[in-house]
Structure formats: structure tokens, C-alpha cells
Coordinates of C-alpha atoms in Angstrom, one line a residue:
X1 CA -17.9 -2.2 31.7
X2 CA -15.8 0.6 30.6
X3 CA -18.2 2.1 28.0
X4 CA -15.8 4.9 27.2
X5 CA -13.3 2.4 25.8
X6 CA -15.8 1.1 23.1
X7 CA -14.8 2.5 19.7
X8 CA -15.9 2.1 16.1
X9 CA -15.7 4.3 13.1
X10 CA -17.7 3.6 9.9
X11 CA -16.0 3.6 6.5
X12 CA -12.5 3.3 7.9
X13 CA -10.2 0.5 9.0
X14 CA -13.1 -0.4 11.4
X15 CA -15.6 -1.0 8.6
X16 CA -14.6 -1.6 5.0
X17 CA -15.0 -3.8 1.9
X18 CA -12.5 -6.6 1.9
X19 CA -13.7 -8.3 -1.2
X20 CA -16.3 -7.2 -3.7
X21 CA -19.1 -8.8 -1.6
X22 CA -17.7 -9.0 1.9
X23 CA -17.3 -6.4 4.6
X24 CA -14.9 -6.5 7.6
X25 CA -16.2 -5.0 10.8
X26 CA -14.0 -4.2 13.8
X27 CA -14.8 -3.0 17.4
X28 CA -12.3 -1.8 20.0
X29 CA -12.9 -2.4 23.7
X30 CA -11.0 -2.2 27.0
X31 CA -8.7 -5.2 27.5
X32 CA -10.3 -8.1 29.4
X33 CA -13.5 -6.2 29.9
X34 CA -16.0 -7.7 27.5
X35 CA -17.7 -11.1 27.6
X36 CA -19.4 -11.0 24.2
X37 CA -20.0 -8.7 21.2
X38 CA -22.9 -9.5 18.9
X39 CA -23.2 -7.8 15.5
X40 CA -26.7 -7.2 14.1
X41 CA -26.8 -6.3 10.4
X42 CA -29.0 -6.3 7.4
X43 CA -30.4 -4.3 4.4
X44 CA -31.5 -0.8 5.7
X45 CA -34.7 -1.0 3.7
X46 CA -35.8 -4.6 4.6
X47 CA -38.6 -4.6 7.2
X48 CA -41.0 -7.4 8.0
X49 CA -44.3 -7.9 9.9
X50 CA -47.6 -6.1 9.7
X51 CA -48.3 -3.4 7.1
X52 CA -48.3 -0.7 9.7
X53 CA -44.8 0.8 9.6
X54 CA -45.1 1.7 13.3
X55 CA -45.2 -2.0 14.2
X56 CA -42.8 -3.4 11.6
X57 CA -39.4 -4.9 12.7
X58 CA -36.1 -4.7 10.9
X59 CA -35.0 -7.9 9.3
X60 CA -31.5 -8.5 10.5
X61 CA -28.9 -11.2 10.8
X62 CA -26.8 -11.8 13.8
X63 CA -23.2 -13.0 14.3
X64 CA -21.0 -13.1 17.4
X65 CA -17.7 -11.2 16.8
X66 CA -14.4 -12.9 17.5
X67 CA -11.7 -11.4 19.7
X68 CA -8.8 -11.5 17.3
X69 CA -6.0 -9.2 18.6
X70 CA -5.2 -7.6 21.9
X71 CA -2.8 -4.8 22.9
X72 CA -1.8 -3.9 26.5
X73 CA -4.9 -1.6 26.7
X74 CA -7.5 -2.9 24.2
X75 CA -9.2 -6.0 22.8
X76 CA -10.3 -6.0 19.1
X77 CA -13.3 -7.9 17.9
X78 CA -13.9 -8.6 14.2
X79 CA -16.5 -10.2 12.0
X80 CA -16.9 -10.6 8.2
X81 CA -20.4 -10.1 6.8
X82 CA -22.2 -9.9 3.5
X83 CA -25.6 -8.7 2.4
X84 CA -27.0 -9.8 -1.0
X85 CA -28.3 -6.3 -1.8
X86 CA -24.8 -4.8 -1.2
X87 CA -25.9 -2.2 1.4
X88 CA -25.9 -2.6 5.1
X89 CA -27.0 -1.1 8.4
X90 CA -25.4 -2.6 11.5
X91 CA -25.1 -2.1 15.3
X92 CA -23.4 -3.8 18.2
X93 CA -24.7 -5.4 21.3
X94 CA -21.9 -5.5 23.9
X95 CA -22.0 -7.5 27.1
X96 CA -19.4 -6.8 29.8
X97 CA -17.9 -9.3 32.1
X98 CA -19.8 -7.5 34.9
X99 CA -23.1 -8.4 33.1
X100 CA -23.8 -4.9 31.9
X101 CA -25.3 -4.8 28.3
X102 CA -25.4 -1.9 25.9
X103 CA -26.3 -1.2 22.3
X104 CA -23.6 0.7 20.4
X105 CA -25.0 2.7 17.4
X106 CA -24.0 5.7 15.3
X107 CA -25.8 7.8 17.9
X108 CA -23.6 6.5 20.7
X109 CA -24.1 4.0 23.6
X110 CA -27.6 3.2 24.9
X111 CA -28.7 0.8 27.7
X112 CA -29.9 -2.4 26.2
X113 CA -33.4 -2.6 24.9
X114 CA -34.5 -5.1 22.3
X115 CA -36.5 -2.5 20.4
X116 CA -33.3 -0.6 19.7
X117 CA -32.4 -3.6 17.5
X118 CA -35.8 -4.3 16.0
X119 CA -36.1 -0.7 15.1
X120 CA -32.3 -0.4 14.3
X121 CA -32.2 2.9 16.2
X122 CA -29.3 5.0 14.9
X123 CA -27.6 2.2 13.1
X124 CA -24.2 2.5 11.5
X125 CA -24.3 2.2 7.7
X126 CA -22.3 1.3 4.7
X127 CA -24.7 2.8 2.1
X128 CA -23.5 0.6 -0.9
X129 CA -20.7 -1.8 -1.7
X130 CA -19.0 0.3 -4.3
X131 CA -16.3 -1.7 -5.9
X132 CA -14.7 1.5 -7.1
X133 CA -14.2 2.6 -3.5
X134 CA -12.8 -0.7 -2.3
X135 CA -9.1 -0.6 -1.3
X136 CA -7.5 -2.9 -3.9
X137 CA -4.0 -4.2 -3.7
X138 CA -2.1 -6.0 -6.5
X139 CA -2.3 -9.7 -6.0
X140 CA 1.3 -10.3 -7.1
X141 CA 2.7 -8.2 -4.2
X142 CA 1.5 -10.8 -1.7
X143 CA 3.6 -13.4 -3.6
X144 CA 6.8 -11.3 -3.6
X145 CA 10.0 -11.5 -1.6
X146 CA 11.8 -8.3 -2.2
X147 CA 15.5 -7.6 -2.4
X148 CA 16.9 -4.1 -2.0
X149 CA 19.8 -3.0 -4.1
X150 CA 21.9 0.1 -3.5
X151 CA 23.3 0.2 -7.0
X152 CA 26.6 1.9 -6.2
X153 CA 27.6 -1.0 -3.9
X154 CA 26.0 -4.1 -5.5
X155 CA 28.4 -4.9 -8.4
X156 CA 30.7 -3.1 -10.8
X157 CA 29.8 -4.6 -14.2
X158 CA 31.3 -1.9 -16.4
X159 CA 34.5 -0.1 -15.3
X160 CA 34.2 2.2 -18.3
X161 CA 31.5 4.3 -16.6
X162 CA 33.3 4.5 -13.2
X163 CA 33.3 8.0 -11.7
X164 CA 36.6 9.8 -11.1
X165 CA 38.2 8.6 -7.9
X166 CA 36.5 5.2 -7.8
X167 CA 37.9 3.0 -5.1
X168 CA 38.8 -0.6 -5.6
X169 CA 35.9 -3.0 -4.9
X170 CA 36.4 -4.2 -1.4
X171 CA 33.6 -5.7 0.8
X172 CA 35.8 -5.3 3.9
X173 CA 36.0 -1.5 3.4
X174 CA 34.0 0.7 5.6
X175 CA 32.8 3.4 3.2
X176 CA 32.8 7.1 3.8
X177 CA 29.8 9.3 2.9
X178 CA 31.3 10.4 -0.4
X179 CA 33.1 7.3 -1.6
X180 CA 32.5 5.7 -5.0
X181 CA 33.1 2.0 -5.8
X182 CA 31.7 1.9 -9.3
X183 CA 28.6 -0.2 -8.8
X184 CA 26.2 0.0 -11.8
X185 CA 23.2 -1.5 -13.6
X186 CA 25.4 -3.9 -15.6
X187 CA 26.6 -5.3 -12.3
X188 CA 23.0 -6.0 -11.4
X189 CA 22.3 -7.6 -14.8
X190 CA 25.4 -9.8 -14.4
X191 CA 24.2 -11.1 -11.1
X192 CA 20.5 -11.8 -11.8
X193 CA 21.3 -15.5 -11.5
X194 CA 22.3 -14.8 -7.9
X195 CA 18.8 -13.4 -7.2
X196 CA 17.1 -16.2 -9.0
X197 CA 19.0 -18.8 -7.0
X198 CA 18.2 -17.0 -3.8
X199 CA 14.5 -17.1 -4.7
X200 CA 13.6 -13.4 -4.5
X201 CA 11.1 -12.2 -7.1
X202 CA 11.2 -8.4 -6.6
X203 CA 14.0 -5.8 -6.8
X204 CA 13.8 -2.5 -5.0
X205 CA 16.3 -0.1 -6.4
X206 CA 17.4 2.9 -4.5
X207 CA 17.5 5.9 -6.9
X208 CA 19.1 5.4 -10.3
X209 CA 18.5 8.8 -11.8
X210 CA 21.3 11.3 -12.6
X211 CA 22.6 12.8 -9.4
X212 CA 25.8 14.1 -7.8
X213 CA 26.1 11.8 -4.8
X214 CA 26.7 8.0 -4.5
X215 CA 23.2 7.5 -3.0
X216 CA 21.4 9.5 -5.7
X217 CA 18.8 11.0 -3.4
X218 CA 19.8 14.4 -4.6
X219 CA 18.3 14.1 -8.1
X220 CA 19.7 16.3 -11.0
X221 CA 17.6 14.8 -13.8
X222 CA 14.6 12.5 -13.2
X223 CA 14.4 11.6 -16.9
X224 CA 18.0 10.3 -17.2
X225 CA 19.8 7.2 -15.9
X226 CA 22.9 8.3 -13.9
X227 CA 25.8 8.2 -16.3
X228 CA 27.9 6.1 -13.8
X229 CA 25.1 3.5 -13.7
X230 CA 24.5 3.1 -17.5
X231 CA 21.9 4.3 -19.8
X232 CA 18.2 3.8 -20.7
X233 CA 18.8 1.0 -23.1
X234 CA 20.7 -1.0 -20.5
X235 CA 18.0 -0.3 -17.9
X236 CA 15.2 -1.4 -20.3
X237 CA 17.1 -4.6 -21.0
X238 CA 17.6 -5.2 -17.3
X239 CA 13.8 -4.8 -16.6
X240 CA 13.0 -7.2 -19.5
X241 CA 15.5 -9.8 -18.2
X242 CA 14.1 -9.4 -14.7
X243 CA 10.6 -9.9 -15.9
X244 CA 11.6 -13.0 -17.9
X245 CA 12.7 -14.5 -14.6
X246 CA 9.5 -13.5 -12.8
X247 CA 11.2 -10.6 -10.9
X248 CA 9.3 -7.4 -10.5
X249 CA 11.1 -4.0 -10.5
X250 CA 10.5 -1.1 -8.1
X251 CA 12.2 2.3 -8.6
X252 CA 12.8 5.0 -5.9
X253 CA 11.3 8.4 -6.6
X254 CA 12.5 11.4 -4.6
X255 CA 9.7 14.0 -5.1
X256 CA 10.0 15.7 -1.7
X257 CA 13.2 17.4 -2.7
X258 CA 15.7 17.8 -5.6
X259 CA 19.4 18.0 -5.8
X260 CA 21.1 21.4 -5.6
X261 CA 23.0 20.6 -8.8
X262 CA 19.7 20.4 -10.7
X263 CA 19.2 23.0 -13.4
X264 CA 16.1 24.3 -11.7
X265 CA 17.8 25.0 -8.4
X266 CA 20.9 26.4 -10.2
X267 CA 18.6 28.8 -12.0
X268 CA 17.2 29.9 -8.6
X269 CA 20.7 30.5 -7.3
X270 CA 21.6 32.5 -10.4
X271 CA 18.5 34.6 -10.7
X272 CA 17.1 34.4 -7.1
X273 CA 13.5 35.7 -6.8
X274 CA 13.5 36.5 -10.6
X275 CA 14.1 32.9 -11.5
X276 CA 11.3 31.2 -13.5
X277 CA 11.6 28.4 -10.9
X278 CA 11.4 30.6 -7.9
X279 CA 8.0 29.2 -6.8
X280 CA 9.2 25.6 -7.4
X281 CA 10.7 25.7 -4.0
X282 CA 10.0 26.9 -0.5
X283 CA 12.2 30.0 -0.2
X284 CA 11.4 31.8 3.0
X285 CA 13.5 34.9 2.4
X286 CA 15.7 36.1 -0.4
X287 CA 18.4 35.5 -1.3
X288 CA 18.4 31.7 -1.2
X289 CA 21.5 31.0 0.8
X290 CA 22.9 29.1 3.8
X291 CA 26.0 29.1 6.1
X292 CA 28.2 26.0 5.5
X293 CA 29.4 23.8 8.4
X294 CA 32.1 21.2 8.8
X295 CA 29.4 18.6 8.1
X296 CA 28.6 18.4 4.3
X297 CA 25.1 17.1 5.2
X298 CA 24.1 20.0 7.5
X299 CA 23.8 23.8 7.2
X300 CA 23.0 26.7 9.4
X301 CA 20.7 29.6 8.6
X302 CA 19.3 28.2 5.4
X303 CA 16.7 30.6 4.0
X304 CA 14.9 27.8 2.2
X305 CA 13.2 24.6 3.2
X306 CA 15.2 21.4 2.7
X307 CA 15.2 17.7 3.5
X308 CA 16.3 17.5 7.1
X309 CA 19.1 20.2 7.3
X310 CA 21.1 19.4 4.2
X311 CA 21.4 22.5 1.9
X312 CA 22.0 20.2 -1.0
X313 CA 18.4 19.0 -1.1
X314 CA 16.0 21.9 -1.4
X315 CA 12.4 21.0 -0.9
X316 CA 10.1 21.0 -3.9
X317 CA 6.8 22.9 -3.8
X318 CA 4.5 20.1 -5.0
X319 CA 1.5 22.4 -4.7
X320 CA 2.8 24.4 -7.6
X321 CA 1.0 23.3 -10.8
X322 CA 4.2 23.3 -12.8
X323 CA 6.0 21.1 -10.3
X324 CA 3.0 18.8 -10.1
X325 CA 2.8 18.4 -13.8
X326 CA 6.6 17.9 -14.1
X327 CA 6.7 15.1 -11.4
X328 CA 3.5 13.4 -12.7
X329 CA 5.1 13.2 -16.1
X330 CA 8.1 11.5 -14.6
X331 CA 5.9 9.0 -12.8
X332 CA 4.1 8.1 -16.0
X333 CA 7.2 8.0 -18.2
X334 CA 9.1 5.3 -16.4
X335 CA 6.0 3.1 -16.2
X336 CA 5.0 3.4 -19.8
X337 CA 8.4 3.4 -21.4
X338 CA 10.2 0.9 -19.2
X339 CA 7.4 -1.2 -17.7
X340 CA 8.4 -0.8 -14.1
X341 CA 6.0 -2.4 -11.6
X342 CA 6.3 -0.2 -8.6
X343 CA 7.4 3.2 -7.2
X344 CA 8.9 3.6 -3.7
X345 CA 8.4 7.2 -2.6
X346 CA 11.1 8.8 -0.5
X347 CA 10.2 11.1 2.4
X348 CA 6.6 10.5 1.4
X349 CA 5.0 11.9 4.6
X350 CA 6.4 15.3 3.9
X351 CA 4.7 15.7 0.6
X352 CA 1.1 17.0 0.4
X353 CA -1.8 14.6 0.2
X354 CA -3.4 16.4 -2.8
X355 CA -0.3 15.6 -4.9
X356 CA -0.2 11.9 -3.9
X357 CA -3.8 11.5 -4.9
X358 CA -3.0 12.7 -8.4
X359 CA 0.1 10.6 -8.4
X360 CA -1.9 7.5 -7.6
X361 CA -4.4 8.3 -10.4
X362 CA -1.5 8.7 -12.8
X363 CA 0.1 5.4 -11.9
X364 CA -3.2 3.5 -12.1
X365 CA -3.9 4.9 -15.5
X366 CA -0.4 3.9 -16.8
X367 CA -0.4 0.3 -15.5
X368 CA -2.9 -2.1 -13.9
X369 CA -2.0 -3.6 -10.5
X370 CA 0.8 -1.1 -9.9
X371 CA 2.3 -1.0 -6.4
X372 CA 3.0 2.3 -4.6
X373 CA 5.1 2.2 -1.5
X374 CA 5.5 5.2 0.7
X375 CA 8.4 5.8 3.1
X376 CA 6.6 6.5 6.3
X377 CA 8.2 5.5 9.5
X378 CA 5.2 6.1 11.8
X379 CA 1.5 5.3 11.8
X380 CA 0.3 5.9 8.2
X381 CA -3.5 5.7 8.1
X382 CA -4.0 9.0 6.2
X383 CA -2.0 7.6 3.3
X384 CA -3.6 4.2 3.3
X385 CA -7.3 4.8 2.6
X386 CA -7.2 3.6 -1.0
X387 CA -6.5 6.7 -3.0
X388 CA -2.8 7.3 -2.3
X389 CA -0.3 4.5 -1.4
X390 CA -0.7 0.8 -1.5
X391 CA 1.5 0.3 1.5
X392 CA 4.3 1.9 3.5
X393 CA 7.7 0.7 4.6
X394 CA 6.7 -1.0 7.8
X395 CA 9.4 0.3 10.1
X396 CA 7.0 0.8 13.1
X397 CA 6.2 -3.0 12.8
X398 CA 9.7 -4.3 12.3
X399 CA 11.2 -1.9 15.0
X400 CA 8.9 -3.6 17.5
X401 CA 10.4 -7.0 16.4
X402 CA 13.9 -5.7 16.8
X403 CA 13.2 -4.0 20.1
X404 CA 11.6 -7.2 21.5
X405 CA 13.8 -9.9 20.1
X406 CA 17.2 -8.3 19.7
X407 CA 17.8 -5.2 21.8
X408 CA 15.2 -6.1 24.4
X409 CA 14.3 -2.4 24.8
X410 CA 10.8 -3.8 25.3
X411 CA 9.4 -7.0 26.8
X412 CA 8.0 -9.8 24.6
X413 CA 4.4 -8.9 25.8
X414 CA 5.0 -5.3 24.9
X415 CA 6.4 -6.4 21.5
X416 CA 3.2 -8.3 20.8
X417 CA 1.1 -5.4 21.9
X418 CA 3.0 -3.0 19.5
X419 CA 2.7 -5.5 16.6
X420 CA -1.0 -5.9 17.2
X421 CA -1.4 -2.1 17.5
X422 CA 0.0 -1.8 14.0
X423 CA -2.2 -4.6 12.6
X424 CA -5.3 -2.9 13.9
X425 CA -4.4 0.5 12.2
X426 CA -5.1 -0.8 8.7
X427 CA -7.4 -2.8 6.6
X428 CA -6.6 -6.5 6.1
X429 CA -5.7 -6.1 2.5
X430 CA -3.2 -3.4 3.4
X431 CA -1.5 -5.5 6.1
X432 CA -1.0 -8.2 3.5
X433 CA 1.2 -6.0 1.4
X434 CA 3.0 -3.9 3.9
X435 CA 6.8 -3.7 3.3
X436 CA 8.6 -5.4 6.2
X437 CA 12.3 -4.4 6.4
X438 CA 14.6 -5.3 9.2
X439 CA 17.4 -3.2 7.7
X440 CA 18.1 -0.9 4.8
X441 CA 20.4 1.8 3.4
X442 CA 18.9 4.0 6.2
X443 CA 19.6 1.7 9.2
X444 CA 22.3 -0.4 10.7
X445 CA 22.5 -3.9 9.2
X446 CA 20.5 -6.5 11.1
X447 CA 23.5 -8.7 11.9
X448 CA 25.2 -5.6 13.5
X449 CA 22.1 -4.9 15.5
X450 CA 22.2 -8.5 16.7
X451 CA 25.8 -8.0 17.9
X452 CA 26.9 -10.4 15.1
X453 CA 25.0 -13.2 16.6
X454 CA 24.1 -15.1 13.5
X455 CA 21.7 -17.5 15.2
X456 CA 19.7 -14.5 16.6
X457 CA 19.7 -12.9 13.1
X458 CA 18.2 -16.1 11.7
X459 CA 15.6 -16.2 14.4
X460 CA 14.5 -12.6 13.8
X461 CA 14.5 -13.1 10.0
X462 CA 12.3 -16.2 10.3
X463 CA 10.0 -14.5 12.8
X464 CA 9.5 -11.6 10.3
X465 CA 8.9 -13.9 7.4
X466 CA 6.0 -15.4 9.3
X467 CA 4.3 -12.0 9.7
X468 CA 1.6 -10.4 7.5
X469 CA 3.1 -8.2 4.9
X470 CA 5.9 -8.9 2.4
X471 CA 9.5 -9.3 3.5
X472 CA 12.5 -7.5 2.0
X473 CA 16.2 -8.5 2.2
X474 CA 18.8 -5.9 2.1
X475 CA 21.6 -6.8 -0.4
X476 CA 24.5 -8.6 1.4
X477 CA 22.5 -9.8 4.3
X478 CA 22.4 -13.2 2.7
X479 CA 26.2 -13.3 3.0
X480 CA 26.1 -12.0 6.6
X481 CA 27.3 -8.5 5.7
X482 CA 27.7 -6.2 8.7
X483 CA 27.6 -2.4 9.1
X484 CA 26.4 0.3 11.4
X485 CA 24.4 3.4 10.6
X486 CA 24.9 4.8 7.1
X487 CA 27.3 5.1 5.4
X488 CA 28.6 1.9 7.1
X489 CA 25.5 -0.1 6.1
X490 CA 26.4 0.6 2.5
X491 CA 29.4 -1.7 2.1
X492 CA 30.3 -3.3 -1.2
X493 CA 28.6 -6.7 -1.9
X494 CA 31.0 -9.5 -1.2
X495 CA 31.5 -11.4 -4.5
X496 CA 34.7 -13.1 -3.5
X497 CA 33.9 -16.6 -2.3
X498 CA 36.2 -16.4 0.7
X499 CA 34.3 -13.3 1.9
X500 CA 30.9 -15.0 1.7
X501 CA 29.0 -16.7 4.4
X502 CA 27.7 -19.6 2.3
X503 CA 25.8 -21.2 5.2
X504 CA 23.9 -17.9 5.7
X505 CA 23.1 -17.9 2.0
X506 CA 21.7 -21.4 2.2
X507 CA 19.6 -20.3 5.2
X508 CA 18.0 -17.5 3.2
X509 CA 17.3 -19.8 0.3
X510 CA 15.4 -22.1 2.6
X511 CA 13.6 -19.3 4.3
X512 CA 12.5 -17.7 1.1
X513 CA 11.4 -21.1 -0.2
X514 CA 9.3 -21.5 3.0
X515 CA 7.7 -18.1 2.4
X516 CA 6.8 -19.0 -1.2
X517 CA 5.5 -22.5 -0.2
X518 CA 3.1 -21.1 2.4
X519 CA 2.4 -17.7 0.9
X520 CA -1.4 -18.0 0.9
X521 CA -1.4 -19.0 4.6
X522 CA 1.1 -16.2 5.5
X523 CA -0.9 -13.6 3.6
X524 CA -4.5 -14.6 4.6
X525 CA -4.5 -16.4 7.9
X526 CA -5.1 -14.6 11.2
X527 CA -2.3 -13.9 13.6
X528 CA -2.7 -15.9 16.8
X529 CA -0.3 -15.6 19.7
X530 CA -0.1 -19.1 21.3
X531 CA 2.4 -18.2 24.0
X532 CA 4.2 -15.0 25.0
X533 CA 6.4 -15.6 28.0
X534 CA 8.7 -12.7 28.8
X535 CA 10.4 -14.5 31.7
X536 CA 11.3 -17.6 29.7
X537 CA 12.0 -15.5 26.5
X538 CA 9.6 -17.6 24.4
X539 CA 7.1 -16.4 21.9
X540 CA 4.9 -18.7 19.8
X541 CA 2.8 -17.5 16.8
X542 CA 0.3 -19.4 14.7
X543 CA -0.6 -18.6 11.1
X544 CA -3.2 -21.0 9.9
X545 CA -1.6 -24.5 9.8
X546 CA 1.9 -23.1 10.6
X547 CA 3.3 -22.5 14.1
X548 CA 6.5 -20.9 15.0
X549 CA 8.2 -21.0 18.4
X550 CA 11.2 -18.7 19.1
X551 CA 13.5 -18.9 22.1
X552 CA 15.5 -15.8 23.1
X553 CA 15.8 -17.0 26.7
X554 CA 18.8 -18.4 28.5
X555 CA 17.4 -22.0 28.7
X556 CA 16.3 -24.6 26.3
X557 CA 12.5 -25.1 25.9
X558 CA 10.4 -28.1 25.0
X559 CA 7.9 -28.2 22.1
X560 CA 5.7 -30.8 20.4
X561 CA 5.3 -31.0 16.6
X562 CA 3.8 -33.4 14.1
X563 CA 6.0 -32.1 11.3
X564 CA 9.0 -29.8 11.5
X565 CA 9.1 -27.5 8.5
X566 CA 12.1 -25.3 9.3
X567 CA 14.4 -24.9 12.3
X568 CA 17.7 -23.9 13.8
X569 CA 19.3 -24.9 17.1
X570 CA 16.8 -27.7 17.7
X571 CA 17.7 -31.0 19.3
X572 CA 15.0 -33.7 19.4
X573 CA 12.0 -31.7 20.9
X574 CA 14.1 -29.0 22.5
X575 CA 14.8 -25.5 21.2
X576 CA 18.1 -24.2 22.4
X577 CA 18.8 -20.5 23.2
X578 CA 18.5 -18.4 20.1
X579 CA 16.9 -21.3 18.3
X580 CA 13.5 -21.5 16.6
X581 CA 11.2 -24.1 15.0
X582 CA 8.5 -23.7 12.4
X583 CA 6.2 -26.7 12.4
X584 CA 2.7 -28.1 11.9

């Protein structure tokens, strides 16, 4: 047995409250090294036997842990336990395939001796099942299929608020970085029926606050709707209409940086170190300046910190009490005054944890069951312990899917290993509400990644919809919109019938209906990989009563099913290349 590979950490994603009364326990071991893991647990104060404490034994229960997920280097064993007194000591007895047996405790690994259990030597402990400490997620999020809207390109509902130089609406146009097409909130309101017909029940808006650019990530005024999008009355009406239809609304908050046209930064440029906002930013040397380049988005020799290297987005100093108070007021204002349901936080990993903890407390105080989604592209455990974000944009997860099923940068076994790695980073309730995006305003569109192979796009979408977490559709994907890296992925929505792929729209309707119909299974059931065959190009996943078989190979494959729920490129009991079947 490779004892060095055994790993557990109390009060973490390895040991946590899942419900008020149940605790999830996880153990990591070397892949294909362990025969059995037994978990002994019980109340830390409950002893039995003779009155002499020296001869008493600990009253424990025992359960064999199940191997639930594997990566290419580790196996993960899990068990769910409960103790009536809401406090628990626990330890592991691990038996290797070589017959070696050890006891794993908070003090480390010890050679097996029964008295280590009866005396619970050095046991791990969860001192009390504090409901206030349990990571809670809003129940409605698990039931949501999100739809991302880039307002400037979704629909132009009011030509009266078009910015100067607005181009004619054209879904065939490939936009440049600074093009405007006149999309606005009235356009969204006008097309709510489209979202209802599609079946989505959550809208994720990229920023709608006053800003200079078309993407609005360079905020001028967080307390104003952009004048080219509409006004507060219109937005409030839009939220009310969305809620009437059962659609939740999530706004995008850019608190890492602000726009260089904001009054705060303009005051800094005017008064430099004497500005009352001088400490609102990270100016490394005065004067605050930069050397322009041919690329509007990049600068050289900037004397202040920015988002990436764009001089037009100076980074905010969120450790400054004035900045903190200013941003927390904004967070509270849009919840209390407009009843939004969620915040998506841009560049969330570059803002300090102290600020996000206060942000979470502010949102929770303003509205019950509020969803906080952080933009983190990598492993995100520090933000997902219960006092900051509810979830993150699950790029690490969906990148594994794209790399395995589309680009084939990695093998199917490696894809599954990467997916399982992500699932074991977080608590179960977190995995249930992670935000699964195959494309967005920051990435090439999924159909373009798939080299415009619509069958492959359908396969990958369906595979993603069967995963833990909540899916999000980028506007226009339902009509097979294409586009490379931004700004190409920000094309105008095709509203002309002749420019719409109606068959793709029907596919998405059916896929979303499938997700809603089996939401509880797809949220709660374990992930079981029935077959992962890199040579044949076949992967089969089971989620409770549902199974999905996906074929990216060159040859047709056979399957057996009692009931087919959803499929594409299936003939009789054969899945053609780029086909899939979801069945029971």
C-alpha cells in the first residue's frame, strides 16, 4: 500500500455538512491500490463498558466507504453519515490490495491495532453540526438553465437611444472591437417570449451600467443604467416581466477595476497624488500615466495597476475602506431596489478575500437565497468554503469536455480524469450549482470550436447538460451562430428567419426540456462512468436512472436501451459517428 497517497482533511471538501443532519466524508488514495476503506464514527463522548475509564470502549458505528470517482492518479472513497447528537469523531481503517492494514487518524497513519479504534486514538473530529456554518446553496439554482445575453448584440428595441455611429443590425457581420449595433434592454424585453419558448429560466446579463465601451466592462457609473441601453424604470420593468415568467436575473459586477472615463479616475488624472481618490487605485509611481500603443487594449509603462494591460481599466483598491463601502452599497442597491437574483463577479480571483466575505454578507442580508457567481477560470477552493461565492464559472470543467470531445487535445480517459478532479475539489452542494459554460463573450463560440460540425456541437451540449452543475447557453447558439475569439464571438443575434437555424433551435428546446424533466436526478445522482474507450471514441455516463452514450469515433457503435429519451444520429440500436443517445 502506498500510505503516502492517503489523504484527508477535516472541515473541508473532505469532511463537511451536506444537509442539516448529514455529513459527507471523503478519503483520497492511490489509484488501484486499496481493497477496502472502513469508516468508524460516533459521538466523541459516548463510551460503554465498565465504570473504570481505563477499560471503557468507544461506542462507534461502522460503514464501508464507496469508491465513487477516480483520476489517473487517485481513487476517492466517500460515505454519508449522521450522529443523533450532532457531533462526531471518526477514523479510517484502510486495507490495501497487498493485505496491509492501517488506521488513519488526525495524528497520522498507524499500523492496525483494534485498540486504536476502541480507544479512538487521535480521531478526526467535527465538533458540532453548526447549521450556520454549513455551505448552503439556493435551491432554485439547481432548477435553472441559464441564458447569457450580451445586451449590445441581442436586440435593438429602441433606435432612439442608439449611440452615434451605430451600424445596421446584421447577424452576418463580424464585429470589430469598438463597433456598436444598438442592442438594448427594450430589445430583451421584446424577446422574452423567445426565452420562454426556448425553456430557459435564468438570464445572465453582461454589464449594463454606464460605460464607454460596447462591452461595458469599463464602468463609469455603477448606479446608472447605460444611456444606450435604457433607464432604471425600463430595467425594473424587465426584471418584473422576467420574474412573472419564472425567469431569474443575474447582473455582472466589475469590482476589480473601473473605467478610465469614471469621475474617480478622471479626478486622479487631473490632481494626481493630491486627488481625494488617489488611494482608490494602485498607483505605483506618480504621475499616473502610460505609453499608448497601436492596440487600444494594451499599453506600455503604465505606472498604475490595471486589468490585464489595458490602461482604460485601472484596478480598484478594494482594501480601501471608502472603496469597500462604495462597492458594497452598489451590491445592496441593485438587489433591494430592483430585486435581482444573482451577481456574477468579473475577474473575481484578483480581488481580495476580505472584501468578498463582506460582499457575501451584504448580499445575504439584502435577499434570501441569493446566488453569487465568481469568474474564476482555475481551481477555486479558497472562494468556495461558504463565506464568499456560491459557485464559479466552471471553465476548468467545461474545458476538459471541449478538449476531450472536440479538439481531442486530451484522450477520453484523461478527460474523465480531469472532470473527476474538478468534482473532488468541492462539496457536493457546490458541484450542484457550478456554472457550466461551453462558450461565452470571452471565448470562441462552441460551433466554431467544433469546426461547424453541428452534430458534434449537439453531442457536446448534451454531454454537458448531463453533468453536475447548471448549464448556460450563450445567446445565438440556439440558432447555430458562429464566431471566433472576441470580438468575433459577439455577433448580432439573428432575428431574420432566413438567418436562423430552426432545427438547432428545436434541438435546444428538447435538450432544455430534458434537463428540466430530470433536474433532480442530474443535480443529486452520483456520476458513474460506465465506459470510457479512447480507441473507439466512446464514453458512457450514468446519472441515476439516466444513461448517456456518446460516439466521437469513426465507426458506429451498438447500444441496448429499454427506453430512449433523447438522441441524434441513432439508427435502430446503433450510434453513428458524432451521434449520442440518452436512455434508461
